[in-house]
Amino acid sequence: MSMLTLGRTSAVLVLAFLVSCGTAESKKVTLPEKVGGFSRTQNLGLRAVYTGPATVTVTLTEMQSSGNAFEAIQKWKPEPGRVPFQKDKYFGVAESKDLDTKALIAFVADLEKTL
């Protein structure tokens, strides 16, 4: 096999690999009907309101990649009543005026199990 043929073969293999990586379908995330002791009362696509012991609003934002969603988590500044999370290429925020941070983190943990 000549060097020219070997070079072309390598280029084709690299190109095929890159194309296959770029066309992978990402899983679409939908917000569940129930999360722990909470039930979804409003569904607005990637935003939902849950009621139970308190009211929690969840908002998801679809990012270009999971790396972008992870970066959003890294840049998040803690705020009372708001907890960020990531699922694949989705960045999410759960917020509640009624729950303390510990309870809101528990809600997010239950939500992440269902996404």
Coordinates of C-alpha atoms in Angstrom, one line a residue:
M1 CA 0.0 0.0 0.0
S2 CA 1.5 3.3 -1.0
M3 CA 1.7 6.3 1.3
L4 CA -0.8 8.2 -0.8
T5 CA -3.4 5.4 -0.5
L6 CA -2.7 5.1 3.3
G7 CA -3.1 8.9 3.7
R8 CA -6.4 8.9 1.8
T9 CA -7.7 5.9 3.8
S10 CA -6.8 7.7 7.1
A11 CA -8.5 10.9 5.9
V12 CA -11.7 9.0 5.0
L13 CA -11.8 7.2 8.4
V14 CA -11.3 10.5 10.3
L15 CA -14.0 12.2 8.2
A16 CA -16.4 9.3 8.8
F17 CA -15.8 9.4 12.5
L18 CA -16.4 13.2 12.6
V19 CA -19.6 13.0 10.6
S20 CA -20.9 10.2 12.8
C21 CA -20.2 12.2 16.0
G22 CA -21.9 15.3 14.6
T23 CA -25.1 13.6 13.6
A24 CA -25.9 11.8 16.8
E25 CA -29.4 12.5 17.9
S26 CA -29.8 13.8 21.4
K27 CA -32.5 12.7 23.7
K28 CA -35.4 15.1 24.0
V29 CA -36.2 15.9 27.6
T30 CA -39.8 16.2 28.8
L31 CA -40.8 17.3 32.2
P32 CA -42.6 14.5 34.1
E33 CA -46.2 14.5 35.5
K34 CA -45.1 13.7 39.0
V35 CA -41.9 14.5 41.0
G36 CA -41.8 13.0 44.5
G37 CA -44.9 14.4 46.3
F38 CA -45.4 17.1 43.6
S39 CA -47.8 17.0 40.6
R40 CA -47.4 19.1 37.5
T41 CA -50.2 21.6 37.3
Q42 CA -49.0 23.6 34.3
N43 CA -47.0 22.4 31.3
L44 CA -45.6 25.1 29.1
G45 CA -43.1 23.0 27.0
L46 CA -39.8 23.3 28.7
R47 CA -41.3 25.1 31.7
A48 CA -43.7 23.5 34.2
V49 CA -45.3 24.4 37.6
Y50 CA -45.5 21.7 40.2
T51 CA -47.7 21.8 43.3
G52 CA -47.5 19.7 46.4
P53 CA -46.2 20.8 49.8
A54 CA -45.2 24.0 48.0
T55 CA -45.1 25.4 44.5
V56 CA -42.1 24.8 42.3
T57 CA -41.4 26.2 38.9
V58 CA -39.0 24.3 36.6
T59 CA -37.5 25.9 33.5
L60 CA -35.3 24.0 31.1
T61 CA -33.1 25.7 28.4
E62 CA -31.7 23.6 25.6
M63 CA -28.1 24.4 25.0
Q64 CA -25.9 23.6 22.0
S65 CA -24.1 20.8 23.8
S66 CA -23.8 19.2 27.2
G67 CA -20.6 21.1 27.6
N68 CA -22.4 24.3 27.3
A69 CA -25.0 23.2 29.9
F70 CA -22.2 22.1 32.2
E71 CA -20.5 25.5 31.8
A72 CA -23.8 27.2 32.8
I73 CA -23.8 25.2 36.0
Q74 CA -20.2 26.2 36.7
K75 CA -21.0 29.9 36.2
W76 CA -24.2 29.8 38.3
K77 CA -24.1 32.1 41.3
P78 CA -26.1 30.7 44.3
E79 CA -29.5 32.4 44.8
P80 CA -32.0 31.8 47.6
G81 CA -35.0 29.8 46.3
R82 CA -33.3 28.7 43.1
V83 CA -31.3 25.5 42.3
P84 CA -29.7 24.8 39.0
F85 CA -29.2 21.4 37.4
Q86 CA -28.1 19.8 34.1
K87 CA -29.4 16.9 32.1
D88 CA -27.5 16.1 28.9
K89 CA -27.6 19.4 26.9
Y90 CA -30.3 20.9 29.0
F91 CA -29.7 23.5 31.7
G92 CA -32.5 23.8 34.3
V93 CA -33.5 25.9 37.2
A94 CA -36.0 24.9 39.9
E95 CA -37.3 27.8 41.9
S96 CA -39.7 28.1 44.9
K97 CA -40.5 30.9 47.3
D98 CA -41.9 28.3 49.7
L99 CA -39.2 25.7 50.0
D100 CA -35.9 26.0 51.7
T101 CA -32.7 25.2 49.8
K102 CA -32.4 21.7 51.2
A103 CA -36.0 20.8 50.2
L104 CA -35.5 22.3 46.8
I105 CA -32.3 20.3 46.2
A106 CA -34.3 17.1 47.2
F107 CA -36.9 18.1 44.6
V108 CA -34.3 18.5 42.0
A109 CA -32.7 15.1 42.9
D110 CA -36.1 13.5 42.4
L111 CA -36.7 15.3 39.1
E112 CA -33.3 14.3 37.7
K113 CA -34.1 10.6 38.3
T114 CA -37.2 11.0 36.0
L115 CA -35.6 13.0 33.2

